[in-house]
């Protein structure tokens, strides 16, 4: 029976009817060591606290003790640093895009060299966060619906847009400064649909396949380092490749993050969570700030503005990552209200945006 | 500005009811959290992936806690499914999320903690074909042939055969590269 083969971690190797071998013993010892190593880098209490934080509940204490609402700050110094010197110690597990399904909120705290003994330094390794955000965005792109509320504040007032994207599909509802829907547009199965509410007309046509994203330089980092805007201006369809606005934002965020354009800037509470804050490095022509969920490492809020002293609008996006349920997928469809008149695409776009509309004319 | 919602709007976790359920879950979590991470590493995940997946898995376990009958096996099954899904999703964008020739995929933080023996066992497991590696991961965590067969959807005999082959391959690995 393999039941007898169970690896008793320690001295005895598994032995399933056949004699245990040196390899069996090595596996047992090695895996015991892996567990011991994990004990030094994973903080169970922080991970458990994250689960309870995600459900807005307090965490039960150990062995029937009193409930605790905060994760353990850190292991006493006596238990640290006994092994090989290490650059930093990860103190918690964390969720990533797959955590979307559960909405987990994990906590991250990283010890830095020289941190006070017995405490967790109030700093997070930027490289670590960057890696996790990049990974989260890469995985979330195809697996979750990104919902964004984009607010633009400028000389012309404040406008909002609500946007969703999922794979190649996207939809955007732009409101007027008065808060009324101005136009509703989206791309689904290669068909672009736009509805103009003021004109009470709509248009639909097959996607032109135009790719107008800003070209990346040899390293792919030049736009990000230069402060490449996170949100294309004007209609979302403008300057956005065949994917979606949100896909473009995710791509630009990834570029900004992976290229080192953003740096860790502490923690800040965003609607109930202690989000990780990343900001543009000094000298960037555009000031970007991203707040990242410590549980999923996905951006939950992005703010972009011109660098200090420069004119320009402020754009902010609140991002919610949704499961691709039937109900949520339905948000990607642009409904055409009854009584609206169908017109040519150029006609409706010219009406909406006289300047850039010409760029939206079919190219083939 | 509309409030940020972290996580899905739908499918939110039920509010914690506290009491025995929470204590029971917390006890289980503390006993199994790192073991699940190790199980996932043994199954081929990096430690980063393993930690992430463990977190997600335990959130799901908390949601379904009242109906889970064999939680140790349950979390491992769910975690493997999560890893499979994550890899599939990653492949859609990047052909290869992890280069096959990559060394033992552990973070710098964990690498600094691993003993030589731990490094070697992870390297040894990496040489195994996926099925043998999966069976070994379950066996290391103390599961029997029948349980493993049930979880992997194969026969107990197949589990035994995979285990026998895995041991043979591990023996070759350790024989080829004797410990210092």
Short mmCIF file of N, CA and C in Angstrom, two decimals, chain A residues 20-171:
data_model
loop_
_atom_site.label_atom_id
_atom_site.label_comp_id
_atom_site.label_asym_id
_atom_site.label_seq_id
_atom_site.Cartn_x
_atom_site.Cartn_y
_atom_site.Cartn_z
N UNK A 20 13.37 1.19 1.34
CA UNK A 20 13.59 2.62 1.12
C UNK A 20 15.01 2.82 0.60
N UNK A 21 15.13 3.82 -0.17
CA UNK A 21 16.43 4.06 -0.79
C UNK A 21 17.01 5.36 -0.26
N UNK A 22 18.23 5.58 -0.64
CA UNK A 22 18.86 6.85 -0.26
C UNK A 22 18.11 8.01 -0.89
N UNK A 23 17.58 7.76 -2.08
CA UNK A 23 16.83 8.83 -2.74
C UNK A 23 15.56 9.15 -1.97
N UNK A 24 14.88 8.11 -1.47
CA UNK A 24 13.68 8.35 -0.67
C UNK A 24 14.01 9.26 0.51
N UNK A 25 15.07 8.89 1.18
CA UNK A 25 15.46 9.66 2.36
C UNK A 25 15.83 11.09 1.98
N UNK A 26 16.53 11.21 0.85
CA UNK A 26 16.92 12.55 0.42
C UNK A 26 15.70 13.39 0.09
N UNK A 27 14.72 12.74 -0.53
CA UNK A 27 13.48 13.47 -0.85
C UNK A 27 12.81 13.93 0.44
N UNK A 28 12.74 13.04 1.39
CA UNK A 28 12.09 13.39 2.66
C UNK A 28 12.80 14.53 3.35
N UNK A 29 14.09 14.42 3.44
CA UNK A 29 14.85 15.47 4.13
C UNK A 29 14.75 16.79 3.36
N UNK A 30 14.87 16.66 2.05
CA UNK A 30 14.81 17.86 1.23
C UNK A 30 13.48 18.57 1.36
N UNK A 31 12.40 17.79 1.34
CA UNK A 31 11.09 18.43 1.43
C UNK A 31 10.84 18.99 2.83
N UNK A 32 11.40 18.36 3.81
CA UNK A 32 11.31 18.93 5.16
C UNK A 32 12.05 20.26 5.21
N UNK A 33 13.15 20.31 4.53
CA UNK A 33 13.91 21.56 4.49
C UNK A 33 13.14 22.65 3.73
N UNK A 34 12.45 22.23 2.68
CA UNK A 34 11.65 23.21 1.94
C UNK A 34 10.60 23.82 2.87
N UNK A 35 9.98 22.96 3.65
CA UNK A 35 8.97 23.45 4.59
C UNK A 35 9.59 24.40 5.61
N UNK A 36 10.76 24.04 6.08
CA UNK A 36 11.44 24.91 7.05
C UNK A 36 11.79 26.25 6.42
N UNK A 37 12.21 26.20 5.16
CA UNK A 37 12.54 27.46 4.48
C UNK A 37 11.29 28.31 4.30
N UNK A 38 10.21 27.67 3.96
CA UNK A 38 8.95 28.42 3.80
C UNK A 38 8.54 29.07 5.11
N UNK A 39 8.85 28.39 6.19
CA UNK A 39 8.51 28.95 7.49
C UNK A 39 9.20 30.28 7.72
N UNK A 40 10.32 30.47 7.06
CA UNK A 40 11.06 31.72 7.24
C UNK A 40 10.62 32.81 6.28
N UNK A 41 9.89 32.44 5.24
CA UNK A 41 9.52 33.47 4.27
C UNK A 41 8.02 33.68 4.14
N UNK A 42 7.26 32.81 4.71
CA UNK A 42 5.80 32.94 4.60
C UNK A 42 5.23 33.20 5.99
N UNK A 43 4.39 34.18 6.08
CA UNK A 43 3.74 34.50 7.34
C UNK A 43 2.30 34.02 7.27
N UNK A 44 2.03 32.91 7.90
CA UNK A 44 0.68 32.36 7.89
C UNK A 44 -0.35 33.35 8.43
N UNK A 45 0.05 34.03 9.49
CA UNK A 45 -0.92 34.92 10.14
C UNK A 45 -1.32 36.08 9.23
N UNK A 46 -0.34 36.60 8.50
CA UNK A 46 -0.67 37.69 7.58
C UNK A 46 -1.58 37.19 6.47
N UNK A 47 -1.28 36.00 5.97
CA UNK A 47 -2.11 35.44 4.91
C UNK A 47 -3.52 35.15 5.41
N UNK A 48 -3.61 34.64 6.62
CA UNK A 48 -4.93 34.36 7.18
C UNK A 48 -5.68 35.67 7.45
N UNK A 49 -4.95 36.65 7.94
CA UNK A 49 -5.58 37.95 8.18
C UNK A 49 -6.11 38.53 6.88
N UNK A 50 -5.38 38.28 5.81
CA UNK A 50 -5.82 38.80 4.52
C UNK A 50 -7.15 38.19 4.11
N UNK A 51 -7.31 36.93 4.39
CA UNK A 51 -8.58 36.28 4.05
C UNK A 51 -9.71 36.91 4.85
N UNK A 52 -9.47 37.10 6.12
CA UNK A 52 -10.52 37.68 6.95
C UNK A 52 -10.74 39.15 6.61
N UNK A 53 -9.66 39.82 6.25
CA UNK A 53 -9.81 41.23 5.85
C UNK A 53 -10.67 41.31 4.60
N UNK A 54 -10.50 40.32 3.72
CA UNK A 54 -11.26 40.32 2.48
C UNK A 54 -12.75 40.14 2.68
N UNK A 55 -13.12 39.57 3.80
CA UNK A 55 -14.54 39.36 4.06
C UNK A 55 -15.04 40.30 5.16
N UNK A 56 -14.18 41.20 5.55
CA UNK A 56 -14.59 42.18 6.53
C UNK A 56 -14.87 41.59 7.89
N UNK A 57 -14.13 40.55 8.23
CA UNK A 57 -14.34 39.90 9.51
C UNK A 57 -13.05 39.92 10.31
N UNK A 58 -13.19 39.70 11.58
CA UNK A 58 -11.99 39.62 12.40
C UNK A 58 -11.47 38.20 12.38
N UNK A 59 -10.19 38.09 12.65
CA UNK A 59 -9.54 36.78 12.54
C UNK A 59 -9.52 36.10 13.90
N UNK A 60 -9.93 34.85 13.94
CA UNK A 60 -9.85 34.16 15.22
C UNK A 60 -8.41 33.93 15.62
N UNK A 61 -8.14 34.04 16.89
CA UNK A 61 -6.78 33.84 17.37
C UNK A 61 -6.42 32.38 17.41
N UNK A 62 -5.17 32.13 17.74
CA UNK A 62 -4.70 30.76 17.80
C UNK A 62 -5.23 30.07 19.05
N UNK A 63 -5.51 28.80 18.89
CA UNK A 63 -5.90 27.95 20.01
C UNK A 63 -6.99 28.60 20.87
N UNK A 64 -7.98 29.12 20.17
CA UNK A 64 -9.12 29.65 20.89
C UNK A 64 -8.88 30.97 21.57
N UNK A 65 -7.79 31.59 21.24
CA UNK A 65 -7.49 32.88 21.85
C UNK A 65 -8.42 33.95 21.33
N UNK A 66 -8.20 35.15 21.81
CA UNK A 66 -9.05 36.26 21.39
C UNK A 66 -8.85 36.55 19.92
N UNK A 67 -9.89 37.05 19.32
CA UNK A 67 -9.81 37.38 17.91
C UNK A 67 -8.83 38.52 17.71
N UNK A 68 -8.12 38.46 16.60
CA UNK A 68 -7.20 39.53 16.27
C UNK A 68 -7.61 40.11 14.94
N UNK A 69 -7.42 41.36 14.79
CA UNK A 69 -7.84 42.01 13.55
C UNK A 69 -6.66 42.48 12.73
N UNK A 70 -5.47 42.30 13.24
CA UNK A 70 -4.30 42.72 12.48
C UNK A 70 -3.33 41.56 12.38
N UNK A 71 -2.65 41.48 11.25
CA UNK A 71 -1.68 40.39 11.11
C UNK A 71 -0.49 40.60 12.03
N UNK A 72 0.16 39.51 12.30
CA UNK A 72 1.37 39.59 13.11
C UNK A 72 2.41 40.45 12.39
N UNK A 73 3.01 41.32 13.12
CA UNK A 73 3.93 42.26 12.47
C UNK A 73 5.20 41.58 12.02
N UNK A 74 5.67 40.63 12.76
CA UNK A 74 6.90 39.98 12.35
C UNK A 74 7.38 39.04 13.43
N UNK A 75 8.17 38.11 12.99
CA UNK A 75 8.68 37.14 13.95
C UNK A 75 9.77 37.80 14.79
N UNK A 76 9.88 37.42 16.05
CA UNK A 76 10.94 38.02 16.86
C UNK A 76 12.30 37.85 16.20
N UNK A 77 13.14 38.81 16.47
CA UNK A 77 14.43 38.82 15.80
C UNK A 77 15.22 37.55 16.02
N UNK A 78 15.00 36.93 17.15
CA UNK A 78 15.76 35.72 17.46
C UNK A 78 15.50 34.61 16.46
N UNK A 79 14.37 34.67 15.77
CA UNK A 79 14.04 33.62 14.84
C UNK A 79 14.43 33.99 13.41
N UNK A 80 15.01 35.16 13.28
CA UNK A 80 15.33 35.58 11.92
C UNK A 80 16.84 35.58 11.72
N UNK A 81 17.18 35.49 10.46
CA UNK A 81 18.57 35.69 10.09
C UNK A 81 19.52 34.61 10.57
N UNK A 82 18.98 33.46 10.94
CA UNK A 82 19.86 32.40 11.41
C UNK A 82 20.46 31.63 10.26
N UNK A 83 19.81 31.72 9.13
CA UNK A 83 20.31 31.01 7.96
C UNK A 83 21.15 31.97 7.13
N UNK A 84 21.21 31.68 5.87
CA UNK A 84 22.04 32.52 5.01
C UNK A 84 21.53 33.96 5.03
N UNK A 85 22.41 34.92 4.94
CA UNK A 85 21.96 36.31 4.89
C UNK A 85 21.03 36.49 3.70
N UNK A 86 20.02 37.26 3.87
CA UNK A 86 19.09 37.43 2.77
C UNK A 86 18.78 38.91 2.60
N UNK A 87 18.48 39.21 1.38
CA UNK A 87 18.24 40.61 1.05
C UNK A 87 16.93 41.08 1.68
N UNK A 88 15.93 40.28 1.56
CA UNK A 88 14.68 40.65 2.20
C UNK A 88 13.88 39.39 2.45
N UNK A 89 12.93 39.52 3.28
CA UNK A 89 12.10 38.38 3.63
C UNK A 89 10.65 38.71 3.37
N UNK A 90 10.08 37.92 2.53
CA UNK A 90 8.67 38.09 2.25
C UNK A 90 7.89 37.58 3.43
N UNK A 91 7.00 38.38 3.91
CA UNK A 91 6.29 38.03 5.13
C UNK A 91 4.85 37.60 4.89
N UNK A 92 4.46 37.47 3.70
CA UNK A 92 3.08 37.02 3.52
C UNK A 92 2.91 36.37 2.18
N UNK A 93 1.88 35.63 2.12
CA UNK A 93 1.47 35.13 0.81
C UNK A 93 0.65 36.22 0.16
N UNK A 94 0.43 36.09 -1.08
CA UNK A 94 -0.37 37.12 -1.73
C UNK A 94 -1.15 36.52 -2.87
N UNK A 95 -2.23 37.10 -3.17
CA UNK A 95 -3.04 36.64 -4.29
C UNK A 95 -2.67 37.42 -5.52
N UNK A 96 -3.05 36.86 -6.67
CA UNK A 96 -2.79 37.59 -7.91
C UNK A 96 -4.07 37.52 -8.71
N UNK A 97 -3.97 37.53 -9.97
CA UNK A 97 -5.17 37.62 -10.75
C UNK A 97 -6.17 36.53 -10.43
N UNK A 98 -5.67 35.35 -10.16
CA UNK A 98 -6.60 34.28 -9.83
C UNK A 98 -7.37 34.59 -8.57
N UNK A 99 -6.87 35.50 -7.77
CA UNK A 99 -7.58 35.88 -6.56
C UNK A 99 -8.81 36.71 -6.88
N UNK A 100 -8.94 37.09 -8.12
CA UNK A 100 -10.11 37.86 -8.48
C UNK A 100 -11.38 37.11 -8.13
N UNK A 101 -11.34 35.83 -8.38
CA UNK A 101 -12.53 35.03 -8.17
C UNK A 101 -12.98 35.06 -6.73
N UNK A 102 -12.07 35.30 -5.87
CA UNK A 102 -12.43 35.25 -4.47
C UNK A 102 -12.35 36.61 -3.79
N UNK A 103 -11.76 37.54 -4.43
CA UNK A 103 -11.67 38.87 -3.84
C UNK A 103 -10.79 38.91 -2.61
N UNK A 104 -9.82 38.08 -2.59
CA UNK A 104 -8.95 38.05 -1.42
C UNK A 104 -8.12 39.31 -1.35
N UNK A 105 -7.84 39.73 -0.17
CA UNK A 105 -6.94 40.86 0.03
C UNK A 105 -5.85 40.40 0.96
N UNK A 106 -4.67 40.26 0.41
CA UNK A 106 -3.55 39.81 1.23
C UNK A 106 -2.70 41.01 1.60
N UNK A 107 -1.87 40.82 2.54
CA UNK A 107 -1.02 41.90 3.00
C UNK A 107 0.42 41.53 2.72
N UNK A 108 1.17 42.51 2.35
CA UNK A 108 2.57 42.27 2.05
C UNK A 108 3.42 43.18 2.91
N UNK A 109 4.40 42.64 3.46
CA UNK A 109 5.37 43.45 4.17
C UNK A 109 6.72 42.83 3.92
N UNK A 110 7.65 43.61 3.57
CA UNK A 110 8.96 43.09 3.23
C UNK A 110 10.00 43.73 4.15
N UNK A 111 10.83 42.93 4.69
CA UNK A 111 11.89 43.45 5.53
C UNK A 111 13.04 43.86 4.66
N UNK A 112 13.60 44.96 4.98
CA UNK A 112 14.75 45.43 4.24
C UNK A 112 15.98 45.31 5.12
N UNK A 113 17.12 45.21 4.51
CA UNK A 113 18.34 45.12 5.31
C UNK A 113 18.42 46.31 6.25
N UNK A 114 18.81 46.05 7.44
CA UNK A 114 18.98 47.14 8.38
C UNK A 114 17.71 47.56 9.07
N UNK A 115 16.63 46.87 8.79
CA UNK A 115 15.38 47.24 9.45
C UNK A 115 15.51 46.97 10.93
N UNK A 116 14.74 47.71 11.69
CA UNK A 116 14.80 47.53 13.13
C UNK A 116 14.42 46.12 13.52
N UNK A 117 15.06 45.64 14.50
CA UNK A 117 14.81 44.26 14.90
C UNK A 117 13.42 44.14 15.49
N UNK A 118 12.77 43.05 15.12
CA UNK A 118 11.46 42.79 15.66
C UNK A 118 10.35 43.59 15.03
N UNK A 119 10.69 44.36 14.07
CA UNK A 119 9.66 45.13 13.39
C UNK A 119 9.73 44.87 11.91
N UNK A 120 8.64 45.16 11.25
CA UNK A 120 8.65 45.06 9.80
C UNK A 120 8.84 46.46 9.25
N UNK A 121 9.80 46.59 8.43
CA UNK A 121 10.07 47.93 7.89
C UNK A 121 8.87 48.40 7.10
N UNK A 122 8.67 49.68 7.10
CA UNK A 122 7.53 50.23 6.40
C UNK A 122 7.81 50.45 4.93
N UNK A 123 8.58 49.61 4.39
CA UNK A 123 8.92 49.75 2.97
C UNK A 123 8.69 48.44 2.24
N UNK A 124 8.32 48.55 1.03
CA UNK A 124 8.10 47.37 0.22
C UNK A 124 9.09 47.39 -0.92
N UNK A 125 9.64 46.27 -1.20
CA UNK A 125 10.62 46.16 -2.26
C UNK A 125 9.94 46.49 -3.59
N UNK A 126 10.35 47.58 -4.18
CA UNK A 126 9.72 48.02 -5.43
C UNK A 126 9.80 46.95 -6.50
N UNK A 127 10.96 46.33 -6.58
CA UNK A 127 11.14 45.32 -7.62
C UNK A 127 10.15 44.18 -7.44
N UNK A 128 9.93 43.82 -6.20
CA UNK A 128 9.01 42.73 -5.93
C UNK A 128 7.59 43.13 -6.34
N UNK A 129 7.19 44.32 -5.93
CA UNK A 129 5.84 44.79 -6.25
C UNK A 129 5.68 44.91 -7.76
N UNK A 130 6.69 45.44 -8.40
CA UNK A 130 6.62 45.62 -9.84
C UNK A 130 6.44 44.27 -10.54
N UNK A 131 7.17 43.31 -10.07
CA UNK A 131 7.07 41.98 -10.66
C UNK A 131 5.66 41.41 -10.48
N UNK A 132 5.13 41.60 -9.30
CA UNK A 132 3.80 41.04 -9.04
C UNK A 132 2.71 41.78 -9.83
N UNK A 133 2.84 43.08 -9.94
CA UNK A 133 1.85 43.83 -10.70
C UNK A 133 1.92 43.45 -12.17
N UNK A 134 3.13 43.34 -12.66
CA UNK A 134 3.31 42.96 -14.05
C UNK A 134 2.68 41.59 -14.31
N UNK A 135 2.95 40.68 -13.42
CA UNK A 135 2.40 39.33 -13.56
C UNK A 135 0.88 39.36 -13.47
N UNK A 136 0.36 40.13 -12.53
CA UNK A 136 -1.09 40.20 -12.36
C UNK A 136 -1.76 40.77 -13.60
N UNK A 137 -1.17 41.80 -14.15
CA UNK A 137 -1.76 42.40 -15.34
C UNK A 137 -1.69 41.46 -16.53
N UNK A 138 -0.60 40.73 -16.60
CA UNK A 138 -0.46 39.79 -17.72
C UNK A 138 -1.51 38.70 -17.65
N UNK A 139 -1.74 38.21 -16.45
CA UNK A 139 -2.71 37.13 -16.30
C UNK A 139 -4.13 37.66 -16.34
N UNK A 140 -4.35 38.83 -15.78
CA UNK A 140 -5.71 39.35 -15.69
C UNK A 140 -6.24 39.75 -17.04
N UNK A 141 -5.36 40.17 -17.93
CA UNK A 141 -5.81 40.64 -19.23
C UNK A 141 -6.82 39.71 -19.88
N UNK A 142 -6.46 38.45 -20.07
CA UNK A 142 -7.41 37.57 -20.75
C UNK A 142 -8.42 36.92 -19.82
N UNK A 143 -8.23 37.00 -18.53
CA UNK A 143 -9.06 36.20 -17.63
C UNK A 143 -10.14 36.93 -16.89
N UNK A 144 -10.13 38.24 -16.92
CA UNK A 144 -11.10 38.97 -16.12
C UNK A 144 -11.61 40.17 -16.91
N UNK A 145 -12.78 40.59 -16.54
CA UNK A 145 -13.32 41.80 -17.16
C UNK A 145 -12.84 43.00 -16.35
N UNK A 146 -12.18 43.90 -17.01
CA UNK A 146 -11.74 45.12 -16.32
C UNK A 146 -12.82 46.17 -16.48
N UNK A 147 -13.27 46.68 -15.37
CA UNK A 147 -14.27 47.75 -15.39
C UNK A 147 -13.61 49.01 -14.86
N UNK A 148 -13.70 50.07 -15.62
CA UNK A 148 -13.06 51.31 -15.19
C UNK A 148 -14.04 52.46 -15.21
N UNK A 149 -13.96 53.26 -14.18
CA UNK A 149 -14.65 54.54 -14.16
C UNK A 149 -13.58 55.60 -14.36
N UNK A 150 -13.58 56.20 -15.51
CA UNK A 150 -12.55 57.18 -15.83
C UNK A 150 -13.13 58.58 -15.65
N UNK A 151 -12.49 59.35 -14.84
CA UNK A 151 -12.91 60.73 -14.62
C UNK A 151 -11.83 61.66 -15.17
N UNK A 152 -12.24 62.60 -15.99
CA UNK A 152 -11.31 63.57 -16.55
C UNK A 152 -11.70 64.96 -16.08
N UNK A 153 -10.75 65.63 -15.46
CA UNK A 153 -11.00 66.99 -14.99
C UNK A 153 -10.07 67.93 -15.75
N UNK A 154 -10.66 68.91 -16.37
CA UNK A 154 -9.86 69.88 -17.11
C UNK A 154 -10.57 71.19 -17.22
N UNK A 155 -10.06 72.01 -18.14
CA UNK A 155 -10.64 73.34 -18.30
C UNK A 155 -12.11 73.26 -18.73
N UNK A 156 -12.43 72.20 -19.44
CA UNK A 156 -13.80 72.05 -19.94
C UNK A 156 -14.74 71.44 -18.93
N UNK A 157 -14.30 71.26 -17.74
CA UNK A 157 -15.16 70.66 -16.72
C UNK A 157 -14.76 69.23 -16.44
N UNK A 158 -15.65 68.51 -15.83
CA UNK A 158 -15.38 67.12 -15.45
C UNK A 158 -16.29 66.20 -16.23
N UNK A 159 -15.70 65.23 -16.84
CA UNK A 159 -16.49 64.21 -17.54
C UNK A 159 -16.12 62.84 -17.00
N UNK A 160 -17.04 61.93 -17.15
CA UNK A 160 -16.77 60.57 -16.70
C UNK A 160 -17.07 59.60 -17.82
N UNK A 161 -16.42 58.48 -17.77
CA UNK A 161 -16.69 57.40 -18.72
C UNK A 161 -16.62 56.09 -17.96
N UNK A 162 -17.48 55.20 -18.35
CA UNK A 162 -17.47 53.88 -17.75
C UNK A 162 -17.06 52.89 -18.83
N UNK A 163 -16.10 52.08 -18.52
CA UNK A 163 -15.54 51.22 -19.55
C UNK A 163 -15.37 49.80 -19.06
N UNK A 164 -15.53 48.87 -19.98
CA UNK A 164 -15.29 47.47 -19.67
C UNK A 164 -14.46 46.87 -20.79
N UNK A 165 -13.64 45.93 -20.44
CA UNK A 165 -12.94 45.20 -21.50
C UNK A 165 -12.71 43.76 -21.08
N UNK A 166 -12.74 42.93 -22.08
CA UNK A 166 -12.55 41.50 -21.83
C UNK A 166 -11.99 40.90 -23.11
N UNK A 167 -10.77 40.50 -23.09
CA UNK A 167 -10.16 39.96 -24.31
C UNK A 167 -10.21 41.02 -25.41
N UNK A 168 -10.78 40.64 -26.54
CA UNK A 168 -10.87 41.57 -27.65
C UNK A 168 -12.11 42.44 -27.57
N UNK A 169 -12.94 42.21 -26.60
CA UNK A 169 -14.18 42.97 -26.51
C UNK A 169 -14.01 44.15 -25.56
N UNK A 170 -14.65 45.22 -25.85
CA UNK A 170 -14.67 46.34 -24.93
C UNK A 170 -15.89 47.20 -25.18
N UNK A 171 -16.20 48.00 -24.20
CA UNK A 171 -17.32 48.94 -24.31
C UNK A 171 -17.02 50.16 -23.47
#
